[in-house]
Tab-separated table of C-alpha atoms in Angstrom:
chain	number	residue	atom	x	y	z
A	1021	GLU	CA	72.956	112.716	-141.497
A	1022	ALA	CA	71.988	110.816	-144.646
A	1023	GLN	CA	68.417	111.584	-145.516
A	1024	VAL	CA	65.709	112.183	-148.079
A	1025	THR	CA	63.596	115.267	-147.492
A	1026	GLN	CA	60.272	116.252	-148.987
A	1027	ASN	CA	58.347	119.507	-148.918
A	1028	PRO	CA	55.653	120.270	-148.137
A	1029	ARG	CA	54.659	117.491	-145.759
A	1030	TYR	CA	50.980	118.361	-145.996
A	1031	LEU	CA	49.149	120.174	-148.766
A	1032	ILE	CA	45.527	120.993	-149.458
A	1033	THR	CA	44.775	122.440	-152.868
A	1034	VAL	CA	41.980	122.812	-155.399
A	1035	THR	CA	41.454	121.135	-158.741
A	1036	GLY	CA	43.556	122.609	-161.512
A	1037	LYS	CA	45.999	124.617	-159.415
A	1038	LYS	CA	49.533	123.619	-160.354
A	1039	LEU	CA	51.732	122.385	-157.545
A	1040	THR	CA	55.227	121.033	-157.009
A	1041	VAL	CA	56.439	118.679	-154.316
A	1042	THR	CA	60.164	118.890	-153.803
A	1043	CYS	CA	62.462	115.999	-152.986
A	1044	SER	CA	66.106	116.258	-152.049
A	1045	GLN	CA	68.723	113.718	-150.978
A	1046	ASN	CA	72.200	114.272	-149.587
A	1047	MET	CA	73.680	110.844	-150.294
A	1048	ASN	CA	74.860	111.474	-153.860
A	1049	HIS	CA	72.496	108.776	-155.089
A	1050	GLU	CA	72.008	108.337	-158.812
A	1051	TYR	CA	68.608	106.696	-158.635
A	1052	MET	CA	65.537	108.551	-157.387
A	1053	SER	CA	61.860	107.775	-157.660
A	1054	TRP	CA	58.378	108.845	-156.665
A	1055	TYR	CA	55.640	106.606	-155.301
A	1056	ARG	CA	52.081	107.112	-154.262
A	1057	GLN	CA	50.509	105.098	-151.491
A	1058	ASP	CA	46.783	104.451	-151.469
A	1059	PRO	CA	44.714	102.199	-149.198
A	1060	GLY	CA	44.344	98.739	-150.654
A	1061	LEU	CA	46.711	99.508	-153.521
A	1062	GLY	CA	49.984	99.748	-151.638
A	1063	LEU	CA	52.898	101.590	-153.167
A	1064	ARG	CA	52.889	102.352	-156.863
A	1065	GLN	CA	55.751	103.938	-158.708
A	1066	ILE	CA	54.991	107.166	-160.582
A	1067	TYR	CA	58.316	108.108	-162.150
A	1068	TYR	CA	61.930	107.253	-161.643
A	1069	SER	CA	65.260	108.709	-162.630
A	1070	MET	CA	68.480	106.812	-163.179
A	1071	ASN	CA	70.603	109.943	-163.196
A	1072	VAL	CA	70.622	113.624	-164.084
A	1073	GLU	CA	68.476	114.359	-167.140
A	1074	VAL	CA	67.366	110.696	-167.302
A	1075	THR	CA	63.785	110.031	-166.267
A	1076	ASP	CA	61.275	107.331	-167.096
A	1077	LYS	CA	57.660	106.453	-166.404
A	1078	GLY	CA	56.727	104.091	-163.644
A	1079	ASP	CA	53.413	102.310	-163.292
A	1080	VAL	CA	51.099	105.322	-162.807
A	1081	PRO	CA	52.633	108.382	-164.528
A	1082	GLU	CA	49.433	109.982	-165.837
A	1083	GLY	CA	48.897	113.485	-164.515
A	1084	TYR	CA	52.454	113.865	-163.220
A	1085	LYS	CA	55.701	115.326	-164.454
A	1086	VAL	CA	59.211	115.194	-163.059
A	1087	SER	CA	62.562	116.761	-163.778
A	1088	ARG	CA	66.116	115.890	-162.771
A	1089	LYS	CA	68.332	118.879	-163.451
A	1090	GLU	CA	70.646	118.142	-160.554
A	1091	LYS	CA	71.577	114.945	-158.825
A	1092	ARG	CA	70.206	115.799	-155.411
A	1093	ASN	CA	66.751	117.073	-156.429
A	1094	PHE	CA	63.817	115.305	-158.041
A	1095	PRO	CA	60.653	117.428	-157.904
A	1096	LEU	CA	57.211	116.019	-158.661
A	1097	ILE	CA	54.944	118.358	-160.600
A	1098	LEU	CA	51.171	118.195	-160.874
A	1099	GLU	CA	50.252	120.594	-163.677
A	1100	SER	CA	46.506	120.323	-163.138
A	1101	PRO	CA	45.740	118.314	-160.013
A	1102	SER	CA	42.529	116.351	-159.775
A	1103	PRO	CA	40.798	114.742	-156.774
A	1104	ASN	CA	41.978	111.278	-157.797
A	1105	GLN	CA	45.513	112.447	-157.084
A	1106	THR	CA	44.684	112.808	-153.408
A	1107	SER	CA	47.212	110.455	-151.882
A	1108	LEU	CA	50.323	110.006	-149.776
A	1109	TYR	CA	53.453	110.545	-151.833
A	1110	PHE	CA	56.920	109.183	-151.105
A	1111	CYS	CA	60.185	110.105	-152.688
A	1112	ALA	CA	63.023	107.597	-152.520
A	1113	SER	CA	66.647	107.335	-153.562
A	1114	ARG	CA	69.365	104.748	-153.777
A	1115	VAL	CA	72.799	104.118	-155.207
A	1116	GLY	CA	73.142	102.831	-158.725
A	1117	GLY	CA	70.688	101.211	-161.044
A	1118	LEU	CA	73.048	99.777	-163.635
A	1119	ALA	CA	72.552	96.236	-164.797
A	1120	GLY	CA	74.865	93.803	-163.059
A	1121	GLY	CA	75.335	96.002	-160.041
A	1122	LEU	CA	74.481	95.162	-156.462
A	1123	VAL	CA	71.150	96.630	-155.546
A	1124	GLU	CA	71.434	98.792	-152.487
A	1125	THR	CA	68.882	99.813	-149.954
A	1126	GLN	CA	66.321	102.352	-151.054
A	1127	TYR	CA	65.860	105.292	-148.674
A	1128	PHE	CA	62.462	106.893	-148.359
A	1129	GLY	CA	61.412	110.426	-147.546
A	1130	PRO	CA	58.867	111.149	-144.799
A	1131	GLY	CA	55.943	111.436	-147.203
A	1132	THR	CA	53.723	114.257	-148.449
A	1133	ARG	CA	50.021	114.020	-147.788
A	1134	LEU	CA	48.097	115.730	-150.588
A	1135	LEU	CA	44.399	116.535	-150.650
A	1136	VAL	CA	42.909	117.856	-153.871
A	1137	LEU	CA	39.446	119.370	-153.458
B	1233	ALA	CA	57.244	92.077	-166.333
B	1234	GLN	CA	57.943	91.683	-162.667
B	1235	ARG	CA	55.160	91.303	-160.155
B	1236	VAL	CA	54.818	90.896	-156.413
B	1237	THR	CA	51.746	89.418	-154.776
B	1238	GLN	CA	50.839	89.638	-151.114
B	1239	PRO	CA	47.617	87.668	-150.843
B	1240	GLU	CA	46.564	88.912	-147.412
B	1241	LYS	CA	45.489	92.513	-146.904
B	1242	LEU	CA	45.113	92.023	-143.180
B	1243	LEU	CA	46.543	89.479	-140.802
B	1244	SER	CA	45.577	89.364	-137.146
B	1245	VAL	CA	47.442	87.185	-134.657
B	1246	PHE	CA	47.635	86.957	-130.888
B	1247	LYS	CA	50.719	88.086	-129.049
B	1248	GLY	CA	53.146	85.202	-128.765
B	1249	ALA	CA	51.714	83.359	-131.760
B	1250	PRO	CA	53.787	82.641	-134.868
B	1251	VAL	CA	53.490	85.005	-137.808
B	1252	GLU	CA	53.865	84.326	-141.492
B	1253	LEU	CA	53.339	87.075	-144.047
B	1254	LYS	CA	53.136	85.644	-147.525
B	1255	CYS	CA	54.843	87.017	-150.599
B	1256	ASN	CA	55.004	85.497	-154.067
B	1257	TYR	CA	56.766	86.971	-157.025
B	1258	SER	CA	56.950	86.685	-160.760
B	1259	TYR	CA	60.247	87.462	-162.449
B	1260	SER	CA	62.149	85.746	-165.220
B	1261	GLY	CA	65.656	86.407	-163.933
B	1262	SER	CA	67.371	86.178	-160.575
B	1263	PRO	CA	65.551	88.549	-158.248
B	1264	GLU	CA	66.602	90.680	-155.340
B	1265	LEU	CA	63.868	90.575	-152.698
B	1266	PHE	CA	63.161	92.800	-149.740
B	1267	TRP	CA	60.710	93.300	-146.924
B	1268	TYR	CA	59.850	96.843	-145.925
B	1269	VAL	CA	57.892	97.876	-142.848
B	1270	GLN	CA	55.865	100.998	-142.154
B	1271	TYR	CA	54.859	101.677	-138.570
B	1272	SER	CA	51.947	103.993	-137.903
B	1273	ARG	CA	52.700	107.538	-139.067
B	1274	GLN	CA	56.280	106.713	-139.969
B	1275	ARG	CA	58.149	106.437	-143.227
B	1276	LEU	CA	58.798	103.179	-144.975
B	1277	GLN	CA	61.973	101.464	-143.878
B	1278	LEU	CA	63.857	98.406	-144.930
B	1279	LEU	CA	63.326	95.405	-142.676
B	1280	LEU	CA	65.497	92.833	-144.391
B	1281	ARG	CA	66.745	91.647	-147.765
B	1282	HIS	CA	67.288	88.117	-148.904
B	1283	ILE	CA	70.919	88.462	-149.941
B	1284	SER	CA	71.903	89.352	-146.381
B	1285	ARG	CA	70.320	86.246	-144.865
B	1286	GLU	CA	69.789	88.206	-141.698
B	1287	SER	CA	67.296	88.220	-138.871
B	1288	ILE	CA	65.948	91.608	-137.905
B	1289	LYS	CA	63.674	92.107	-134.883
B	1290	GLY	CA	63.196	88.343	-134.861
B	1291	PHE	CA	61.940	88.251	-138.455
B	1292	THR	CA	63.431	86.020	-141.126
B	1293	ALA	CA	62.588	85.421	-144.755
B	1294	ASP	CA	63.816	82.684	-147.044
B	1295	LEU	CA	63.827	82.910	-150.789
B	1296	ASN	CA	62.260	79.811	-152.332
B	1297	LYS	CA	62.941	79.962	-156.045
B	1298	GLY	CA	60.995	76.792	-156.739
B	1299	GLU	CA	57.832	78.233	-155.245
B	1300	THR	CA	58.767	81.839	-156.191
B	1301	SER	CA	58.086	82.892	-152.630
B	1302	PHE	CA	59.706	85.083	-150.006
B	1303	HIS	CA	57.516	84.691	-146.944
B	1304	LEU	CA	58.288	86.691	-143.802
B	1305	LYS	CA	58.219	84.758	-140.541
B	1306	LYS	CA	58.537	85.345	-136.850
B	1307	PRO	CA	58.079	82.625	-134.238
B	1308	PHE	CA	56.502	84.813	-131.536
B	1309	ALA	CA	54.617	87.992	-132.450
B	1310	GLN	CA	54.948	91.102	-130.292
B	1311	GLU	CA	52.534	94.027	-130.059
B	1312	GLU	CA	55.162	96.372	-131.484
B	1313	ASP	CA	55.195	94.280	-134.668
B	1314	SER	CA	51.829	95.748	-135.649
B	1315	ALA	CA	52.474	97.630	-138.892
B	1316	MET	CA	52.134	97.516	-142.657
B	1317	TYR	CA	54.542	95.147	-144.346
B	1318	TYR	CA	55.528	95.383	-147.974
B	1319	CYS	CA	57.334	92.789	-150.012
B	1320	ALA	CA	59.415	94.235	-152.849
B	1321	LEU	CA	61.334	92.891	-155.794
B	1322	SER	CA	64.184	94.572	-157.601
B	1323	GLY	CA	64.766	93.399	-161.116
B	1324	CYS	CA	66.141	94.636	-164.381
B	1325	SER	CA	63.567	96.765	-166.160
B	1326	GLY	CA	64.987	95.933	-169.568
B	1327	ALA	CA	66.603	99.321	-170.084
B	1328	GLY	CA	69.731	98.525	-168.114
B	1329	SER	CA	68.244	99.777	-164.879
B	1330	TYR	CA	66.712	98.118	-161.864
B	1331	GLN	CA	63.163	98.854	-160.856
B	1332	LEU	CA	61.710	98.203	-157.442
B	1333	THR	CA	58.203	96.758	-157.492
B	1334	PHE	CA	56.128	96.566	-154.341
B	1335	GLY	CA	53.321	94.263	-153.342
B	1336	LYS	CA	50.112	95.852	-152.083
B	1337	GLY	CA	51.060	95.320	-148.500
B	1338	THR	CA	49.765	93.311	-145.549
B	1339	LYS	CA	48.593	94.984	-142.394
B	1340	LEU	CA	49.702	92.965	-139.391
B	1341	SER	CA	47.718	93.437	-136.232
B	1342	VAL	CA	49.007	91.771	-133.069
B	1343	ILE	CA	46.303	91.355	-130.471
B	1344	PRO	CA	47.444	91.590	-126.841
């Protein structure tokens, strides 16, 4: 079954304690991205990756890091989490991303709810 | 820069009434536009995209380039339509890649 998985689904942590949220897709998609969803602000893109070893900042990258060492995985790293990073996080993937190509559907993971105390 | 605006945070309608969720965009090129839906406690999922010209769950959306709009419509709302709806635009980010930009979302509440 084609899917995007995220772990953990729920996480409570304290300020300053490094954490990683994993994201994995089994569709051989080149393009992956991370979003955060906050009430009244909708979905905002944090980082995206066009392919292995190619990552770029989205709209709200501050306080986050990502890596793309393999095609299927795109972990989100919070080196020193702060309370303002309490949010619902979604990973997503889709085919392609090259100019001139047909844009395909973006598939979303189930979300990770993070609380930073 | 590309931008998507959904002017209504919350829209309440009675069951059986028509629904229109507004979406306006700003983009210099030829955009690809989508509507996504998120039901309570579920992941975001694609509802429809303008290039397919399809009707899903009774919803339709027409791209109006003159008005830069992509409003979502349904003639008769159902209770199960209650959800968050996001309009999204995919456009070239200038680095040879496409970036998906979301509006802030509209919460649709259908009153029985």
